GROMACS .gro file of C-alpha atoms in nm:
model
  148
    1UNK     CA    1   3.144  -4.140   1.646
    2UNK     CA    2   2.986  -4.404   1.861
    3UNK     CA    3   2.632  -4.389   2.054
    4UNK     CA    4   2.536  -4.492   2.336
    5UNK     CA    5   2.368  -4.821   2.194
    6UNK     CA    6   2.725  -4.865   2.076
    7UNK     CA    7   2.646  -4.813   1.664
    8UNK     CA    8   2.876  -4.582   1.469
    9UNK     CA    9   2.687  -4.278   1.347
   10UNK     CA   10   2.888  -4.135   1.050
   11UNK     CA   11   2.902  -3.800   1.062
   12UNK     CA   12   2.991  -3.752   0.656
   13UNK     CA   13   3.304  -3.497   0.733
   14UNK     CA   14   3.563  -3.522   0.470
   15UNK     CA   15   3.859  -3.491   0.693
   16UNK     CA   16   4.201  -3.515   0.632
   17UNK     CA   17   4.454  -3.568   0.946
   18UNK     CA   18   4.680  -3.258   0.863
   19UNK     CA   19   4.404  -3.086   0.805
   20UNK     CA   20   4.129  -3.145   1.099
   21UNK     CA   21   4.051  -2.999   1.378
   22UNK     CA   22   3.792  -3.114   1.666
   23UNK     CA   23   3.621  -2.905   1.890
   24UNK     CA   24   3.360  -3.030   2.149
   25UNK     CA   25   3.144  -2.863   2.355
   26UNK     CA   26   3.231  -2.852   2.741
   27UNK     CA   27   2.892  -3.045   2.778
   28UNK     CA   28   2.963  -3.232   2.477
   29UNK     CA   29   2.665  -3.201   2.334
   30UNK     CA   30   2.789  -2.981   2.034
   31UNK     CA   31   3.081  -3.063   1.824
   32UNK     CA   32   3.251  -2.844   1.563
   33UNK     CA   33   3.516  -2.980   1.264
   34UNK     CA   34   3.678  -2.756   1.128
   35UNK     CA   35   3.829  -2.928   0.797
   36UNK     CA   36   3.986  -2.799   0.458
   37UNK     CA   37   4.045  -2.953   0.091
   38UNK     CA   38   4.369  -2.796   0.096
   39UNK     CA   39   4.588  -2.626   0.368
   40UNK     CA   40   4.662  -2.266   0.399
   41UNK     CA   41   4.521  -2.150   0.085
   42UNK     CA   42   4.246  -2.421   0.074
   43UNK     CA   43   3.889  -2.391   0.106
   44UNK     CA   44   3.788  -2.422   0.523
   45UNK     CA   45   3.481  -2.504   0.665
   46UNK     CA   46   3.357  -2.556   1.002
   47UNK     CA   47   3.112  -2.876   1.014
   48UNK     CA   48   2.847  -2.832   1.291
   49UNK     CA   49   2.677  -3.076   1.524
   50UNK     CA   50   2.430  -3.128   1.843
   51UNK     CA   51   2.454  -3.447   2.007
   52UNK     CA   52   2.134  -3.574   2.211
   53UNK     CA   53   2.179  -3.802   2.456
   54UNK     CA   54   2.238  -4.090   2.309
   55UNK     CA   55   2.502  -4.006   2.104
   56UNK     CA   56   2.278  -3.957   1.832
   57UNK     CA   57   2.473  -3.624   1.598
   58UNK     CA   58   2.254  -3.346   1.400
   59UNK     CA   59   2.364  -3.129   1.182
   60UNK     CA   60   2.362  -2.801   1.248
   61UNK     CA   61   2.309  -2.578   0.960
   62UNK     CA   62   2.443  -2.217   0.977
   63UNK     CA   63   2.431  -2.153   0.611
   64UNK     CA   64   2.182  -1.805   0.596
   65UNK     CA   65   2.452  -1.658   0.824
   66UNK     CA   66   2.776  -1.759   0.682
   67UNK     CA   67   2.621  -1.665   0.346
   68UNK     CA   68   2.570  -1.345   0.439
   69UNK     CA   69   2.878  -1.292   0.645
   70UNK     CA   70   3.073  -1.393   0.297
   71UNK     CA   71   2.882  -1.145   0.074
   72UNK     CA   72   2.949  -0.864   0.313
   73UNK     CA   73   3.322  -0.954   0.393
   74UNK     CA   74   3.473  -1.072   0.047
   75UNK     CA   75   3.539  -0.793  -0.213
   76UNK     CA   76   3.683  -1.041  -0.485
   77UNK     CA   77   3.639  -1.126  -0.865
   78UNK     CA   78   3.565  -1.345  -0.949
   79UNK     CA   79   3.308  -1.411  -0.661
   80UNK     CA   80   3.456  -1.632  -0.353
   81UNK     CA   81   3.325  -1.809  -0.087
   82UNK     CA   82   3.487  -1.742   0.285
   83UNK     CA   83   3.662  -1.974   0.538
   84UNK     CA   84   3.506  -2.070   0.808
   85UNK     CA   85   3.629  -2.227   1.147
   86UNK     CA   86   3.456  -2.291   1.470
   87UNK     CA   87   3.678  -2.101   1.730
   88UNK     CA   88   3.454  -2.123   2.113
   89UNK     CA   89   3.168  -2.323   2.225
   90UNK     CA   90   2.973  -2.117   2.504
   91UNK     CA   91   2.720  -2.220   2.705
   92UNK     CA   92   2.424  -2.119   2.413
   93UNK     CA   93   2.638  -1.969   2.141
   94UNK     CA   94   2.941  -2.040   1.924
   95UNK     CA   95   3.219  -1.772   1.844
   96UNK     CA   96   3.314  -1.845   1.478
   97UNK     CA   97   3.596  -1.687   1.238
   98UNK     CA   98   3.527  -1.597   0.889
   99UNK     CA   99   3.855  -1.576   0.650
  100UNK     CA  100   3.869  -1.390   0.310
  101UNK     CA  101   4.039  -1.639   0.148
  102UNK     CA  102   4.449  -1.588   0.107
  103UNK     CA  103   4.511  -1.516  -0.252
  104UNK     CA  104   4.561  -1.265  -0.531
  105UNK     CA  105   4.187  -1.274  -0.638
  106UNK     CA  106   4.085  -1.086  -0.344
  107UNK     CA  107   4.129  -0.785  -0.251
  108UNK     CA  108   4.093  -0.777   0.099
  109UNK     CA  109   4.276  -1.111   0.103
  110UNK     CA  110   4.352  -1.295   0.458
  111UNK     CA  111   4.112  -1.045   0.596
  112UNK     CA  112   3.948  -1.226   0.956
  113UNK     CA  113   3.641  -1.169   1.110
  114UNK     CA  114   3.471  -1.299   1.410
  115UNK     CA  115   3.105  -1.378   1.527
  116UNK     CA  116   2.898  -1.498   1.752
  117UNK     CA  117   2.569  -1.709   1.668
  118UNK     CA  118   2.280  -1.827   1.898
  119UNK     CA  119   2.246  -2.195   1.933
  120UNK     CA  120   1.842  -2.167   1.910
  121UNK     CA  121   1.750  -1.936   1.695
  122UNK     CA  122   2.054  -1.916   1.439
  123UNK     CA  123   2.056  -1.564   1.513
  124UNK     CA  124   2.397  -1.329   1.417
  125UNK     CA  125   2.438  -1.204   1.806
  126UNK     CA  126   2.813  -1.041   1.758
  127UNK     CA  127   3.048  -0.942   1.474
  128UNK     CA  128   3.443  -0.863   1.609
  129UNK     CA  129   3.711  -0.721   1.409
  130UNK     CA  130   4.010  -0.884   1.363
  131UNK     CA  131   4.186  -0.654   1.575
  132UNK     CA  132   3.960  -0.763   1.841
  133UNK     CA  133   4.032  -1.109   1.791
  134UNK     CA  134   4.366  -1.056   1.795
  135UNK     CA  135   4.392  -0.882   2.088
  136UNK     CA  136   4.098  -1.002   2.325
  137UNK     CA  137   4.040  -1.403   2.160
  138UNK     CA  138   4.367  -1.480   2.015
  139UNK     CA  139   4.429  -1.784   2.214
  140UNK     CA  140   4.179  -1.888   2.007
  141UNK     CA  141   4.299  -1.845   1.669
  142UNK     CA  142   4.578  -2.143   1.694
  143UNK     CA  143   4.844  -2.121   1.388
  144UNK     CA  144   4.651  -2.127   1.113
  145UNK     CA  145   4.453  -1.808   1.194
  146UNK     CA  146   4.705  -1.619   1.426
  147UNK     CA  147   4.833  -1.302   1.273
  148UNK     CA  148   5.127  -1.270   1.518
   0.00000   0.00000   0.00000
C-alpha cells in the first residue's frame, strides 16, 4: 500500500492470490483482507485496517469479540478456532461472518453467523443467523460463504 508521501507501508498480510480478498471502505479509510492458509477447509481470517489521511494503515484489532463469538459458536473437540471474513463496511460499523470451520471435528460444522461491530468502541452491536444472512445479506456472502 502506498502513502501519500509515496513510501510503501507494509501491511504484514500473508496473502495468497487464490486466496485473497480486498474490501475497502466507501471512504477508504478502512480496509478489510480477508485471507486463508488453505482454501475451503483452511483457516480464514479477516485482517483489519483504518487508514488516516495520509495513507498511513492501523491495525484494527477485533480480537475480544471474535474470541468470544468462537467460544459461543463452535461446539468441537478438540477446541477450534472460527473463520472469519469481513462481509460490509458501513458508515461506523462493519458486518462480519463467523464460520464453524468445515470438517468432521465439529459438530456444528459449516455453521455461519453474522455480526455487526462498532468502529469506536469495538462494541458487538448485532448477531444474525445464517438464515438471515442468507436471505436478507446474501449478496454478500460471494462463493465461498453462499449456501445456495
Amino acid at each position: 500500500m502506498q502513502n501519500s508521501d509515496g513510501k510503501t507501508a507494509k501491511l504484514g498480510v500473508m496473502a495468497q492470490p487464490d486466496l485473497t480478498e480486498v474490501l475497502w471502505s466507501a471512504d477508504s479509510r478502512h480496509l478489510a483482507i480477508n485471507t486463508s492458509d488453505g482454501g475451503a477447509v483452511g483457516t480464514w481470517e479477516a485482517k483489519l485496517f483504518a487508514v488516516d489521511a495520509q495513507g498511513h494503515p492501523a491495525a484494527i484489532d477485533l480480537s475480544d469479540i471474535t474470541q468470544k463469538i468462537s467460544k459461543k459458536t463452535l461446539r468441537c473437540k478438540p477446541q477450534e478456532v472460527a473463520n472469519f471474513a469481513a462481509l460490509a463496511w458501513g458508515k461506523q460499523d462493519l458486518l462480519l461472518l463467523a464460520e464453524v470451520p468445515p470438517h468432521s471435528s465439529c459438530a456444528n460444522m459449516g455453521q455461519t453467523l453474522g455480526f455487526r461491530v462498532a468502529l469506536k468502541s469495538k462494541k458487538l452491536m448485532e448477531v444474525f443467523s445464517e438464515k438471515s444472512l442468507s436471505a436478507n445479506r446474501q449478496e454478500l456472502l460471494g462463493c465461498r460463504f453462499s449456501k445456495q
